[in-house]
């Protein structure tokens, strides 16, 4: 069971209150009519589907009903950070590969069956919003 | 290959069954093959078998990062049916169904294909309309399918709660008598043994780490056991297809999700058919050993972890107990997850790719097991002739740009 920090409610809530909605940061083409079939098909259907760090949309379906973003590892399922719509992730596959730690974020090794939000990551994001 | 028979069983009994030959070799990779299949699950092994048997291409390697049939082939709920709505999908799955019907004889391996029938329940008026539409579509495509009334359902499955007082009363069902279940592991092993006998090299513990591509054309793969060359490479890697596509430099319209299943403690025979419900969302059958095999929906988030979440188990069992109050105190023995590669239109991708010579067979999502022989048969044809088999043509990756989707979402039995 995930324990997810909703950046709008500013609380950890159980997974069942939320619904995952797929890859985040997909930008709708500004002028769909001008898109080629390839561009429009790529926008609608093609996804990164990485094995590793994934930025995704979730909705707090039975809570505040707001959409927000989650950075999660797709093998360990560890939630590394949650952040509001319109914000950019602090943790990315690139930042982890280059060994950068952002703020106080420590990225734990995975492997647990049940993973809750990494408190350090959440606190860092929360601190930034405050 | 040592043929299996009743006589052989008696003969080996005399030597206490200690002299059976191994089912397949464990060869060292050669430098070069005519065709490389990436992925040693049911679909990959079937592809290799039909390449060797139907097309005479025997210089084939199946490259598998783990052990044969250790992924979704080992993790599914073994249901085989072909009652799909759209002509293209129905043709593909019915092609597989016809191969299933002679598979044990063809492979000289008992895949325990049991045509015990599959029932897709309807709980609402709209469900009933969908059932009638699908049954009519099936019959027009020559697929056996009938609509059942609650009384007929009760006669086939006496233990199901068909009363009007149920929270989601059962209004009817579609019924495919030729559908059923098969022993999933035996399917992989049967194809592996038969392919090996025809000369196919099955390379286990061999992980593809990249593709050798020059001028937009594939000419081999990098593996942890060295480079292997081939002008034709077929990827049949289910949940990991997206990872392979990334290595080859393109994206697929796939998302990988955990799908889980669970089995109960063994019970005396109590359920002799397969029951699926789209609306309360669960499906169940009983194995020859007596375990209830139970499955349901995917976990909604992307994942490669090969395990499922607890809320999904709870929802699944709620649905089962809703249909079968008799099972409310059955204990579950084991639970596991596999990684399914779901497509936006819930249909597979059998297709050439932007890289010449590189083909993908993926996107089977939650329903690939039933198609195993048909998928292998059609994909082998595609690899051998370097053009799409007529049954595979509608499942080209181009459909996500042309818009010609084959939308099987929810139309076929269980929502995806």
Short mmCIF file of C-alpha atoms in Angstrom, two decimals:
data_model
loop_
_atom_site.label_atom_id
_atom_site.label_comp_id
_atom_site.label_asym_id
_atom_site.label_seq_id
_atom_site.Cartn_x
_atom_site.Cartn_y
_atom_site.Cartn_z
CA UNK A 1 0.00 0.00 0.00
CA UNK A 2 1.44 3.36 -1.01
CA UNK A 3 1.35 6.19 1.46
CA UNK A 4 1.11 9.23 -0.78
CA UNK A 5 1.73 12.84 0.17
CA UNK A 6 -0.84 15.10 -1.48
CA UNK A 7 0.89 18.44 -2.10
CA UNK A 8 -2.44 20.27 -1.94
CA UNK A 9 -3.85 18.64 1.22
CA UNK A 10 -0.31 18.61 2.68
CA UNK A 11 -1.00 15.21 4.22
CA UNK A 12 0.04 11.59 3.70
CA UNK A 13 -3.02 9.57 2.67
CA UNK A 14 -3.53 5.93 1.67
CA UNK A 15 -3.20 4.77 -1.93
CA UNK A 16 -6.90 3.95 -2.25
CA UNK A 17 -7.79 7.65 -2.13
CA UNK A 18 -5.76 8.22 -5.30
CA UNK A 19 -5.84 7.15 -8.95
CA UNK A 20 -2.78 7.02 -11.20
CA UNK A 21 -3.28 8.79 -14.53
CA UNK A 22 -0.16 7.95 -16.52
CA UNK A 23 2.88 9.88 -17.67
CA UNK A 24 3.15 13.52 -16.55
CA UNK A 25 4.44 16.59 -18.39
CA UNK A 26 2.90 15.66 -21.76
CA UNK A 27 2.30 18.95 -23.51
CA UNK A 28 -0.74 19.21 -25.75
CA UNK A 29 0.26 20.55 -29.17
CA UNK A 30 -0.56 24.26 -29.39
CA UNK A 31 -2.28 23.92 -32.75
CA UNK A 32 -3.65 20.37 -33.14
CA UNK A 33 -5.00 21.13 -36.61
CA UNK A 34 -1.46 21.82 -37.80
CA UNK A 35 -0.10 18.52 -36.47
CA UNK A 36 0.97 15.76 -38.82
CA UNK A 37 -0.52 12.30 -38.19
CA UNK A 38 2.82 11.29 -36.62
CA UNK A 39 2.88 14.23 -34.19
CA UNK A 40 -0.74 13.76 -33.16
CA UNK A 41 -0.38 9.96 -32.78
CA UNK A 42 2.79 10.41 -30.72
CA UNK A 43 0.98 12.89 -28.46
CA UNK A 44 -2.05 10.64 -27.97
CA UNK A 45 -0.54 7.19 -27.69
CA UNK A 46 3.26 6.92 -27.39
CA UNK A 47 4.75 6.89 -23.90
CA UNK A 48 8.21 6.70 -22.30
CA UNK A 49 7.33 3.70 -20.09
CA UNK A 50 10.76 3.68 -18.40
CA UNK A 51 12.17 1.00 -16.15
CA UNK A 52 13.34 3.32 -13.39
CA UNK A 53 12.44 6.93 -12.58
CA UNK A 54 8.98 7.89 -13.84
CA UNK A 55 7.18 11.21 -13.55
CA UNK A 56 3.47 10.60 -13.47
CA UNK A 57 0.11 12.21 -12.86
CA UNK A 58 -2.06 11.15 -9.95
CA UNK A 59 -5.42 12.48 -8.86
CA UNK A 60 -6.58 12.66 -5.24
CA UNK A 61 -9.88 11.13 -6.35
CA UNK A 62 -11.70 10.89 -3.02
CA UNK A 63 -9.83 13.73 -1.35
CA UNK A 64 -9.32 17.21 -2.75
CA UNK A 65 -9.86 15.83 -6.32
CA UNK A 66 -6.85 17.76 -7.57
CA UNK A 67 -4.27 16.41 -10.01
CA UNK A 68 -0.60 16.50 -9.00
CA UNK A 69 2.71 14.95 -10.04
CA UNK A 70 4.63 12.07 -8.54
CA UNK A 71 8.21 10.96 -9.17
CA UNK A 72 8.30 7.23 -8.56
CA UNK A 73 10.68 4.35 -9.29
CA UNK A 74 8.89 1.75 -11.45
CA UNK A 75 10.83 -1.24 -10.09
CA UNK A 76 11.08 -0.52 -6.36
CA UNK A 77 7.85 1.54 -6.53
CA UNK A 78 9.40 4.01 -4.10
CA UNK A 79 7.80 7.43 -4.27
CA UNK A 80 10.64 9.96 -4.35
CA UNK A 81 8.67 13.20 -4.42
CA UNK A 82 5.26 14.68 -5.10
CA UNK A 83 4.78 18.16 -6.51
CA UNK A 84 2.04 20.45 -7.73
CA UNK A 85 0.84 20.93 -11.27
CA UNK A 86 3.00 23.36 -13.20
CA UNK A 87 6.10 22.59 -11.12
CA UNK A 88 9.12 20.69 -12.35
CA UNK A 89 10.56 17.54 -10.69
CA UNK A 90 13.59 17.93 -8.43
CA UNK A 91 14.61 14.32 -8.91
CA UNK A 92 15.11 12.95 -12.42
CA UNK A 93 16.86 9.94 -13.97
CA UNK A 94 19.60 12.35 -15.10
CA UNK A 95 20.12 13.93 -11.68
CA UNK A 96 20.39 10.49 -10.09
CA UNK A 97 22.78 9.24 -12.77
CA UNK A 98 25.10 12.18 -12.24
CA UNK A 99 25.06 11.54 -8.48
CA UNK A 100 23.61 14.92 -7.61
CA UNK A 101 21.60 15.16 -4.46
CA UNK A 102 19.19 18.02 -4.49
CA UNK A 103 18.71 19.72 -1.18
CA UNK A 104 18.58 17.08 1.51
CA UNK A 105 17.09 14.39 -0.70
CA UNK A 106 18.56 10.99 -0.02
CA UNK A 107 17.45 8.33 -2.45
CA UNK A 108 17.02 5.02 -0.69
CA UNK A 109 17.67 1.66 -2.35
CA UNK A 110 14.44 -0.14 -3.08
CA UNK A 111 13.21 -3.69 -2.86
CA UNK A 112 10.51 -3.35 -0.26
CA UNK A 113 7.06 -4.74 -0.96
CA UNK A 114 5.31 -1.76 0.50
CA UNK A 115 6.85 1.61 0.04
CA UNK A 116 5.72 4.92 1.40
CA UNK A 117 6.79 8.33 0.32
CA UNK A 118 10.41 9.10 1.05
CA UNK A 119 10.08 11.53 3.93
CA UNK A 120 13.26 13.37 3.10
CA UNK A 121 12.05 14.00 -0.43
CA UNK A 122 8.62 15.05 0.75
CA UNK A 123 10.02 17.35 3.43
CA UNK A 124 12.32 18.95 0.88
CA UNK A 125 9.42 19.67 -1.46
CA UNK A 126 7.25 20.84 1.39
CA UNK A 127 9.99 23.10 2.63
CA UNK A 128 10.24 24.69 -0.75
CA UNK A 129 6.54 25.45 -0.87
CA UNK A 130 6.48 26.98 2.60
CA UNK B 1 13.91 -36.22 -29.59
CA UNK B 2 12.64 -39.03 -27.45
CA UNK B 3 8.91 -39.27 -28.24
CA UNK B 4 6.55 -39.47 -25.30
CA UNK B 5 3.99 -42.30 -25.35
CA UNK B 6 2.25 -44.77 -23.08
CA UNK B 7 4.71 -47.41 -24.25
CA UNK B 8 7.66 -45.16 -23.38
CA UNK B 9 6.23 -44.59 -19.91
CA UNK B 10 6.00 -48.33 -19.32
CA UNK B 11 9.53 -48.87 -20.70
CA UNK B 12 11.04 -46.17 -18.47
CA UNK B 13 9.19 -47.55 -15.45
CA UNK B 14 11.47 -50.60 -15.72
CA UNK B 15 14.50 -48.36 -15.12
CA UNK B 16 12.75 -46.36 -12.37
CA UNK B 17 12.36 -43.33 -14.66
CA UNK B 18 16.04 -42.49 -14.28
CA UNK B 19 16.96 -42.51 -17.96
CA UNK B 20 14.68 -39.89 -19.51
CA UNK B 21 16.71 -37.61 -21.76
CA UNK B 22 16.72 -33.87 -21.04
CA UNK B 23 13.88 -31.99 -22.71
CA UNK B 24 16.20 -29.51 -24.40
CA UNK B 25 19.93 -28.82 -24.75
CA UNK B 26 21.76 -25.97 -23.08
CA UNK B 27 23.93 -24.80 -26.00
CA UNK B 28 26.70 -22.20 -26.15
CA UNK B 29 25.71 -19.22 -28.30
CA UNK B 30 26.97 -19.34 -31.87
CA UNK B 31 28.37 -16.18 -33.50
CA UNK B 32 25.63 -16.01 -36.09
CA UNK B 33 22.05 -17.13 -36.65
CA UNK B 34 19.48 -16.57 -39.38
CA UNK B 35 16.94 -15.27 -36.86
CA UNK B 36 17.20 -14.20 -33.22
CA UNK B 37 14.10 -14.23 -31.03
CA UNK B 38 14.45 -12.03 -27.94
CA UNK B 39 12.34 -13.47 -25.14
CA UNK B 40 11.90 -17.13 -24.21
CA UNK B 41 8.30 -17.11 -23.05
CA UNK B 42 5.41 -18.93 -24.67
CA UNK B 43 5.09 -16.52 -27.61
CA UNK B 44 8.83 -16.44 -28.33
CA UNK B 45 9.23 -20.21 -28.14
CA UNK B 46 6.15 -20.71 -30.32
CA UNK B 47 7.62 -18.29 -32.86
CA UNK B 48 10.88 -20.26 -32.93
CA UNK B 49 9.02 -23.56 -33.25
CA UNK B 50 6.88 -22.45 -36.19
CA UNK B 51 9.89 -20.81 -37.89
CA UNK B 52 11.65 -24.18 -37.83
CA UNK B 53 8.60 -26.32 -38.57
CA UNK B 54 6.66 -24.30 -41.14
CA UNK B 55 9.38 -22.25 -42.81
CA UNK B 56 12.42 -24.53 -42.53
CA UNK B 57 14.44 -21.79 -40.78
CA UNK B 58 16.22 -23.85 -38.15
CA UNK B 59 19.31 -21.72 -37.51
CA UNK B 60 17.43 -19.77 -34.84
CA UNK B 61 18.37 -18.59 -31.35
CA UNK B 62 15.92 -17.79 -28.58
CA UNK B 63 17.65 -15.36 -26.21
CA UNK B 64 16.16 -15.32 -22.72
CA UNK B 65 17.49 -13.26 -19.80
CA UNK B 66 16.10 -15.62 -17.16
CA UNK B 67 14.71 -19.10 -17.59
CA UNK B 68 12.25 -20.35 -20.21
CA UNK B 69 8.63 -19.44 -19.52
CA UNK B 70 9.50 -17.61 -16.31
CA UNK B 71 7.65 -14.38 -17.02
CA UNK B 72 3.99 -13.98 -17.83
CA UNK B 73 3.76 -17.53 -19.19
CA UNK B 74 4.27 -18.71 -15.61
CA UNK B 75 2.03 -16.05 -14.09
CA UNK B 76 -1.24 -15.97 -16.01
CA UNK B 77 -4.59 -17.54 -15.16
CA UNK B 78 -4.41 -20.01 -18.11
CA UNK B 79 -7.69 -19.00 -19.76
CA UNK B 80 -8.05 -19.68 -23.50
CA UNK B 81 -10.96 -18.21 -25.49
CA UNK B 82 -11.58 -16.46 -28.79
CA UNK B 83 -14.87 -14.58 -28.29
CA UNK B 84 -13.53 -11.16 -29.31
CA UNK B 85 -15.78 -8.48 -30.75
CA UNK B 86 -13.98 -7.06 -33.77
CA UNK B 87 -13.28 -9.08 -36.92
CA UNK B 88 -9.52 -8.50 -36.84
CA UNK B 89 -9.10 -9.60 -33.22
CA UNK B 90 -11.57 -12.46 -33.55
CA UNK B 91 -9.69 -13.82 -36.58
CA UNK B 92 -6.36 -13.73 -34.73
CA UNK B 93 -7.60 -15.36 -31.52
CA UNK B 94 -9.69 -17.94 -33.40
CA UNK B 95 -6.58 -18.84 -35.42
CA UNK B 96 -4.90 -19.51 -32.07
CA UNK B 97 -7.89 -21.48 -30.82
CA UNK B 98 -7.71 -23.84 -33.81
CA UNK B 99 -4.01 -24.43 -33.14
CA UNK B 100 -4.76 -25.07 -29.44
CA UNK B 101 -7.17 -27.82 -30.45
CA UNK B 102 -4.37 -29.93 -31.96
CA UNK B 103 -1.43 -28.62 -29.95
CA UNK B 104 -0.75 -31.56 -27.63
CA UNK B 105 -0.55 -33.94 -30.61
CA UNK B 106 1.49 -31.49 -32.67
CA UNK B 107 4.08 -30.98 -29.92
CA UNK B 108 3.95 -34.54 -28.54
CA UNK B 109 3.53 -32.83 -25.19
CA UNK B 110 0.42 -32.81 -23.02
CA UNK B 111 -0.49 -29.15 -22.61
CA UNK B 112 -3.63 -30.25 -20.74
CA UNK B 113 -5.90 -28.15 -22.94
CA UNK B 114 -9.30 -28.54 -21.37
CA UNK B 115 -12.27 -27.11 -23.30
CA UNK B 116 -14.47 -26.67 -20.29
CA UNK B 117 -16.17 -23.50 -21.53
CA UNK B 118 -15.84 -19.86 -20.58
CA UNK B 119 -18.74 -17.78 -19.30
CA UNK B 120 -18.75 -13.97 -19.41
CA UNK B 121 -21.41 -12.67 -17.04
CA UNK B 122 -23.66 -9.65 -17.50
CA UNK B 123 -24.93 -7.73 -14.48
CA UNK B 124 -26.60 -4.71 -16.06
CA UNK B 125 -28.84 -4.01 -19.04
CA UNK B 126 -25.91 -2.49 -20.89
CA UNK B 127 -23.83 -5.60 -20.11
CA UNK B 128 -26.62 -7.70 -21.65
CA UNK B 129 -26.68 -5.56 -24.81
CA UNK B 130 -22.89 -5.91 -25.06
CA UNK B 131 -23.12 -9.68 -24.58
CA UNK B 132 -25.75 -10.00 -27.31
CA UNK B 133 -23.77 -7.83 -29.67
CA UNK B 134 -20.57 -9.79 -29.04
CA UNK B 135 -22.28 -13.18 -29.37
CA UNK B 136 -23.79 -12.13 -32.70
CA UNK B 137 -20.42 -10.82 -33.90
CA UNK B 138 -18.76 -14.08 -32.85
CA UNK B 139 -21.30 -16.20 -34.71
CA UNK B 140 -20.88 -14.14 -37.88
CA UNK B 141 -17.15 -14.89 -37.59
CA UNK B 142 -17.76 -18.63 -37.19
CA UNK B 143 -16.90 -18.65 -33.48
CA UNK B 144 -19.09 -20.72 -31.17
CA UNK B 145 -20.92 -18.42 -28.80
CA UNK B 146 -24.34 -18.40 -27.17
CA UNK B 147 -26.32 -16.19 -24.80
CA UNK B 148 -27.31 -17.86 -21.53
CA UNK B 149 -30.22 -16.99 -19.24
CA UNK B 150 -29.72 -16.93 -15.44
CA UNK B 151 -31.51 -20.31 -15.24
CA UNK B 152 -29.08 -21.88 -17.72
CA UNK B 153 -26.14 -20.31 -15.84
CA UNK B 154 -27.39 -21.75 -12.57
CA UNK B 155 -27.59 -25.19 -14.18
CA UNK B 156 -23.97 -25.02 -15.39
CA UNK B 157 -22.61 -23.44 -12.18
CA UNK B 158 -24.90 -24.43 -9.29
CA UNK B 159 -22.68 -22.76 -6.66
CA UNK B 160 -22.98 -19.27 -8.16
CA UNK B 161 -25.35 -16.75 -6.57
CA UNK B 162 -27.84 -16.15 -9.38
CA UNK B 163 -30.57 -14.82 -7.09
CA UNK B 164 -32.34 -11.55 -7.75
CA UNK B 165 -31.25 -10.30 -4.33
CA UNK B 166 -27.56 -10.14 -5.18
CA UNK B 167 -25.94 -6.73 -4.99
CA UNK B 168 -25.15 -7.05 -8.72
CA UNK B 169 -27.76 -9.57 -9.96
CA UNK B 170 -26.71 -11.82 -12.83
CA UNK B 171 -28.90 -11.10 -15.84
CA UNK B 172 -27.26 -13.44 -18.32
CA UNK B 173 -23.95 -14.41 -19.87
CA UNK B 174 -22.15 -15.24 -23.06
CA UNK B 175 -20.85 -18.79 -23.26
CA UNK B 176 -18.11 -20.19 -25.47
CA UNK B 177 -18.09 -23.99 -25.08
CA UNK B 178 -14.82 -24.50 -27.00
CA UNK B 179 -12.95 -22.14 -24.70
CA UNK B 180 -11.24 -23.36 -21.55
CA UNK B 181 -7.87 -23.58 -19.86
CA UNK B 182 -4.44 -25.06 -20.58
CA UNK B 183 -1.45 -25.92 -18.42
CA UNK B 184 0.59 -22.73 -18.87
CA UNK B 185 4.07 -24.07 -18.04
CA UNK B 186 3.56 -27.11 -20.25
CA UNK B 187 2.88 -24.80 -23.18
CA UNK B 188 6.29 -23.15 -22.82
CA UNK B 189 8.04 -26.46 -22.19
CA UNK B 190 6.26 -28.21 -25.07
CA UNK B 191 7.20 -25.49 -27.55
CA UNK B 192 10.76 -25.37 -26.16
CA UNK B 193 11.26 -29.14 -26.48
CA UNK B 194 9.79 -29.28 -29.98
CA UNK B 195 11.80 -26.26 -31.16
CA UNK B 196 15.01 -27.66 -29.67
CA UNK B 197 14.40 -30.96 -31.45
CA UNK B 198 14.24 -29.06 -34.77
CA UNK B 199 17.63 -27.43 -34.07
CA UNK B 200 16.69 -24.13 -32.40
CA UNK B 201 19.22 -22.96 -29.78
CA UNK B 202 17.54 -21.94 -26.52
CA UNK B 203 19.95 -19.56 -24.76
CA UNK B 204 18.92 -19.04 -21.15
CA UNK B 205 20.54 -16.57 -18.74
CA UNK B 206 21.42 -14.49 -21.80
CA UNK B 207 20.29 -10.89 -21.54
CA UNK B 208 20.13 -8.55 -24.50
CA UNK B 209 21.91 -5.31 -23.59
CA UNK B 210 21.65 -3.56 -26.95
CA UNK B 211 21.10 -3.89 -30.66
CA UNK B 212 23.73 -3.76 -33.40
CA UNK B 213 22.26 -1.27 -35.85
CA UNK B 214 23.97 0.18 -38.94
CA UNK B 215 22.34 2.44 -41.54
CA UNK B 216 18.92 1.88 -40.00
CA UNK B 217 19.24 -1.90 -40.25
CA UNK B 218 19.67 -4.42 -37.45
CA UNK B 219 22.42 -6.99 -37.80
CA UNK B 220 22.62 -8.51 -34.33
CA UNK B 221 22.33 -8.05 -30.59
CA UNK B 222 24.74 -7.39 -27.72
CA UNK B 223 24.28 -9.77 -24.82
CA UNK B 224 25.97 -10.47 -21.51
CA UNK B 225 27.45 -13.56 -23.22
CA UNK B 226 28.90 -11.71 -26.18
CA UNK B 227 27.57 -10.40 -29.48
CA UNK B 228 25.30 -12.54 -31.64
CA UNK B 229 24.62 -11.65 -35.26
CA UNK B 230 21.46 -12.11 -37.31
CA UNK B 231 19.80 -10.14 -40.09
CA UNK B 232 16.35 -10.67 -38.60
CA UNK B 233 15.53 -10.05 -34.93
CA UNK B 234 12.09 -10.60 -33.42
CA UNK B 235 11.39 -9.15 -29.96
CA UNK B 236 8.74 -10.94 -27.92
CA UNK B 237 9.43 -9.50 -24.49
CA UNK B 238 5.98 -8.57 -23.10
CA UNK B 239 6.38 -6.08 -20.22
CA UNK B 240 9.98 -5.29 -21.13
CA UNK B 241 9.23 -4.46 -24.79
CA UNK B 242 9.47 -0.74 -24.06
CA UNK B 243 12.96 -1.20 -22.59
CA UNK B 244 14.09 -3.04 -25.75
CA UNK B 245 12.51 -0.41 -27.99
CA UNK B 246 14.43 2.28 -26.13
CA UNK B 247 17.68 0.38 -26.81
CA UNK B 248 16.77 0.36 -30.50
CA UNK B 249 16.01 4.08 -30.41
CA UNK B 250 12.24 4.37 -30.73
CA UNK B 251 9.15 4.45 -28.51
CA UNK B 252 6.14 2.15 -28.43
CA UNK B 253 2.54 3.02 -27.55
CA UNK B 254 2.78 0.75 -24.51
CA UNK B 255 2.60 1.11 -20.76
CA UNK B 256 3.78 -1.71 -18.49
CA UNK B 257 1.56 -2.51 -15.52
CA UNK B 258 1.59 -5.17 -12.82
CA UNK B 259 -1.21 -7.71 -13.20
CA UNK B 260 -1.67 -10.14 -10.38
CA UNK B 261 -3.32 -13.45 -9.76
CA UNK B 262 -3.79 -15.69 -6.78
CA UNK B 263 -4.56 -19.32 -6.00
CA UNK B 264 -6.41 -20.80 -3.06
CA UNK B 265 -5.72 -23.90 -1.05
CA UNK B 266 -6.76 -27.05 -3.01
CA UNK B 267 -10.45 -27.91 -2.75
CA UNK B 268 -12.52 -30.84 -3.94
CA UNK B 269 -13.95 -30.32 -7.46
CA UNK B 270 -16.54 -27.57 -7.20
CA UNK B 271 -16.25 -25.49 -10.38
CA UNK B 272 -15.85 -27.19 -13.78
CA UNK B 273 -15.87 -24.16 -16.04
CA UNK B 274 -14.33 -20.68 -16.23
CA UNK B 275 -16.41 -17.75 -14.96
CA UNK B 276 -15.51 -14.17 -15.82
CA UNK B 277 -17.30 -11.00 -14.88
CA UNK B 278 -16.56 -7.67 -16.46
CA UNK B 279 -18.83 -5.68 -14.20
CA UNK B 280 -17.78 -6.82 -10.71
CA UNK B 281 -14.41 -7.58 -12.32
CA UNK B 282 -12.99 -10.92 -11.41
CA UNK B 283 -12.46 -14.29 -13.02
CA UNK B 284 -12.09 -17.73 -11.58
CA UNK B 285 -11.51 -21.35 -12.52
CA UNK B 286 -10.41 -24.48 -10.69
CA UNK B 287 -7.29 -26.42 -11.61
CA UNK B 288 -7.08 -30.20 -11.83
CA UNK B 289 -5.18 -30.06 -8.53
CA UNK B 290 -8.15 -28.30 -6.94
CA UNK B 291 -6.79 -24.77 -6.45
CA UNK B 292 -9.08 -21.90 -7.36
CA UNK B 293 -7.20 -19.65 -9.78
CA UNK B 294 -8.36 -16.06 -9.42
CA UNK B 295 -7.49 -12.93 -11.34
CA UNK B 296 -8.78 -9.45 -12.04
CA UNK B 297 -7.52 -6.08 -13.15
CA UNK B 298 -4.14 -4.45 -13.44
CA UNK B 299 -2.66 -2.09 -10.90
CA UNK B 300 -3.26 1.33 -12.41
CA UNK B 301 0.28 2.65 -12.14
CA UNK B 302 3.24 1.82 -14.37
CA UNK B 303 5.47 -0.81 -12.87
CA UNK B 304 8.09 -3.44 -13.57
CA UNK B 305 8.20 -4.91 -10.07
CA UNK B 306 6.44 -8.24 -10.77
CA UNK B 307 4.27 -7.91 -7.70
CA UNK B 308 0.81 -6.52 -7.13
CA UNK B 309 -0.74 -4.19 -4.60
CA UNK B 310 -2.96 -5.18 -1.71
CA UNK B 311 -5.95 -2.96 -2.58
CA UNK B 312 -6.23 -4.83 -5.90
CA UNK B 313 -6.28 -8.20 -4.11
CA UNK B 314 -9.07 -6.93 -1.90
CA UNK B 315 -11.16 -5.72 -4.86
CA UNK B 316 -10.60 -9.00 -6.69
CA UNK B 317 -11.74 -11.13 -3.80
CA UNK B 318 -14.74 -8.88 -3.16
CA UNK B 319 -15.85 -9.61 -6.71
CA UNK B 320 -15.33 -13.35 -6.34
CA UNK B 321 -17.21 -13.54 -3.04
CA UNK B 322 -19.99 -11.44 -4.56
CA UNK B 323 -20.48 -14.11 -7.24
CA UNK B 324 -19.60 -17.12 -5.05
CA UNK B 325 -20.59 -16.59 -1.40
CA UNK B 326 -19.59 -20.26 -0.89
CA UNK B 327 -15.93 -19.22 -1.26
CA UNK B 328 -16.01 -16.57 1.46
CA UNK B 329 -13.98 -18.69 3.87
CA UNK B 330 -11.55 -20.23 1.39
CA UNK B 331 -7.96 -19.36 2.25
CA UNK B 332 -5.59 -18.06 -0.39
CA UNK B 333 -2.32 -19.86 -0.80
CA UNK B 334 -0.17 -17.71 -3.04
CA UNK B 335 -0.31 -14.40 -4.87
CA UNK B 336 2.02 -13.06 -7.54
CA UNK B 337 2.31 -10.43 -10.24
CA UNK B 338 3.45 -10.30 -13.84
CA UNK B 339 4.21 -7.27 -15.97
CA UNK B 340 1.79 -6.76 -18.84
CA UNK B 341 2.41 -4.41 -21.75
CA UNK B 342 -0.91 -2.69 -22.31
CA UNK B 343 -1.76 -0.99 -25.58
CA UNK B 344 -4.14 1.98 -25.88
CA UNK B 345 -6.63 -0.15 -27.87
CA UNK B 346 -6.07 -3.36 -25.85
CA UNK B 347 -4.89 -5.18 -28.97
CA UNK B 348 -1.41 -6.50 -29.67
CA UNK B 349 1.32 -5.06 -31.88
CA UNK B 350 2.70 -7.49 -34.49
CA UNK B 351 4.78 -5.25 -36.58
CA UNK B 352 7.86 -4.13 -38.41
CA UNK B 353 9.61 -1.16 -36.76
CA UNK B 354 11.56 1.93 -37.86
CA UNK B 355 14.67 -0.32 -37.77
CA UNK B 356 14.83 -2.64 -40.79
CA UNK B 357 14.97 -6.33 -39.90
CA UNK B 358 13.76 -5.65 -36.35
CA UNK B 359 10.22 -6.83 -35.58
CA UNK B 360 8.15 -6.56 -32.42
CA UNK B 361 5.43 -8.87 -31.12
CA UNK B 362 4.09 -7.17 -28.01
CA UNK B 363 1.22 -5.26 -26.46
CA UNK B 364 -0.81 -8.38 -25.63
CA UNK B 365 -1.58 -6.76 -22.31
CA UNK B 366 -3.70 -8.81 -19.97
CA UNK B 367 -4.73 -11.45 -22.50
CA UNK B 368 -1.69 -12.88 -24.24
CA UNK B 369 -1.67 -16.46 -23.01
CA UNK B 370 -4.71 -17.50 -25.02
CA UNK B 371 -3.02 -16.38 -28.22
CA UNK B 372 0.30 -18.17 -27.67
CA UNK B 373 0.26 -20.62 -30.60
CA UNK B 374 -1.50 -18.21 -32.97
CA UNK B 375 0.83 -15.35 -32.10
CA UNK B 376 3.89 -17.55 -32.68
CA UNK B 377 2.48 -18.94 -35.92
CA UNK B 378 1.65 -15.55 -37.40
CA UNK B 379 4.85 -13.87 -36.16
CA UNK B 380 7.02 -16.69 -37.58
CA UNK B 381 5.37 -16.15 -40.99
CA UNK B 382 6.06 -12.41 -40.68
CA UNK B 383 9.74 -12.97 -39.82
CA UNK B 384 10.26 -15.63 -42.50
CA UNK B 385 8.71 -13.63 -45.34
CA UNK B 386 9.69 -10.17 -44.12
CA UNK B 387 6.12 -8.97 -44.54
CA UNK B 388 3.07 -8.94 -42.29
CA UNK B 389 0.95 -12.10 -42.22
CA UNK B 390 -2.60 -11.19 -43.36
CA UNK B 391 -3.88 -11.80 -39.81
CA UNK B 392 -1.11 -9.61 -38.38
CA UNK B 393 -1.49 -6.73 -40.85
CA UNK B 394 -4.23 -4.88 -38.89
CA UNK B 395 -1.96 -4.97 -35.81
CA UNK B 396 0.84 -2.90 -37.29
CA UNK B 397 2.29 -0.13 -35.17
CA UNK B 398 1.19 2.27 -37.95
CA UNK B 399 -2.37 2.14 -36.65
CA UNK B 400 -1.46 4.58 -33.86
CA UNK B 401 -0.67 7.18 -36.50
CA UNK B 402 -3.37 6.32 -39.04
CA UNK B 403 -6.06 6.04 -36.37
CA UNK B 404 -7.22 2.56 -37.51
CA UNK B 405 -7.35 1.18 -33.96
CA UNK B 406 -8.93 -2.18 -33.17
CA UNK B 407 -10.74 -1.06 -30.05
CA UNK B 408 -11.25 -4.16 -27.90
CA UNK B 409 -11.50 -2.22 -24.63
CA UNK B 410 -14.08 -3.92 -22.51
CA UNK B 411 -15.67 -5.43 -25.57
CA UNK B 412 -14.10 -8.80 -24.92
CA UNK B 413 -15.29 -10.27 -21.67
CA UNK B 414 -13.21 -8.41 -19.15
CA UNK B 415 -12.31 -4.74 -19.19
CA UNK B 416 -8.65 -4.09 -19.70
#
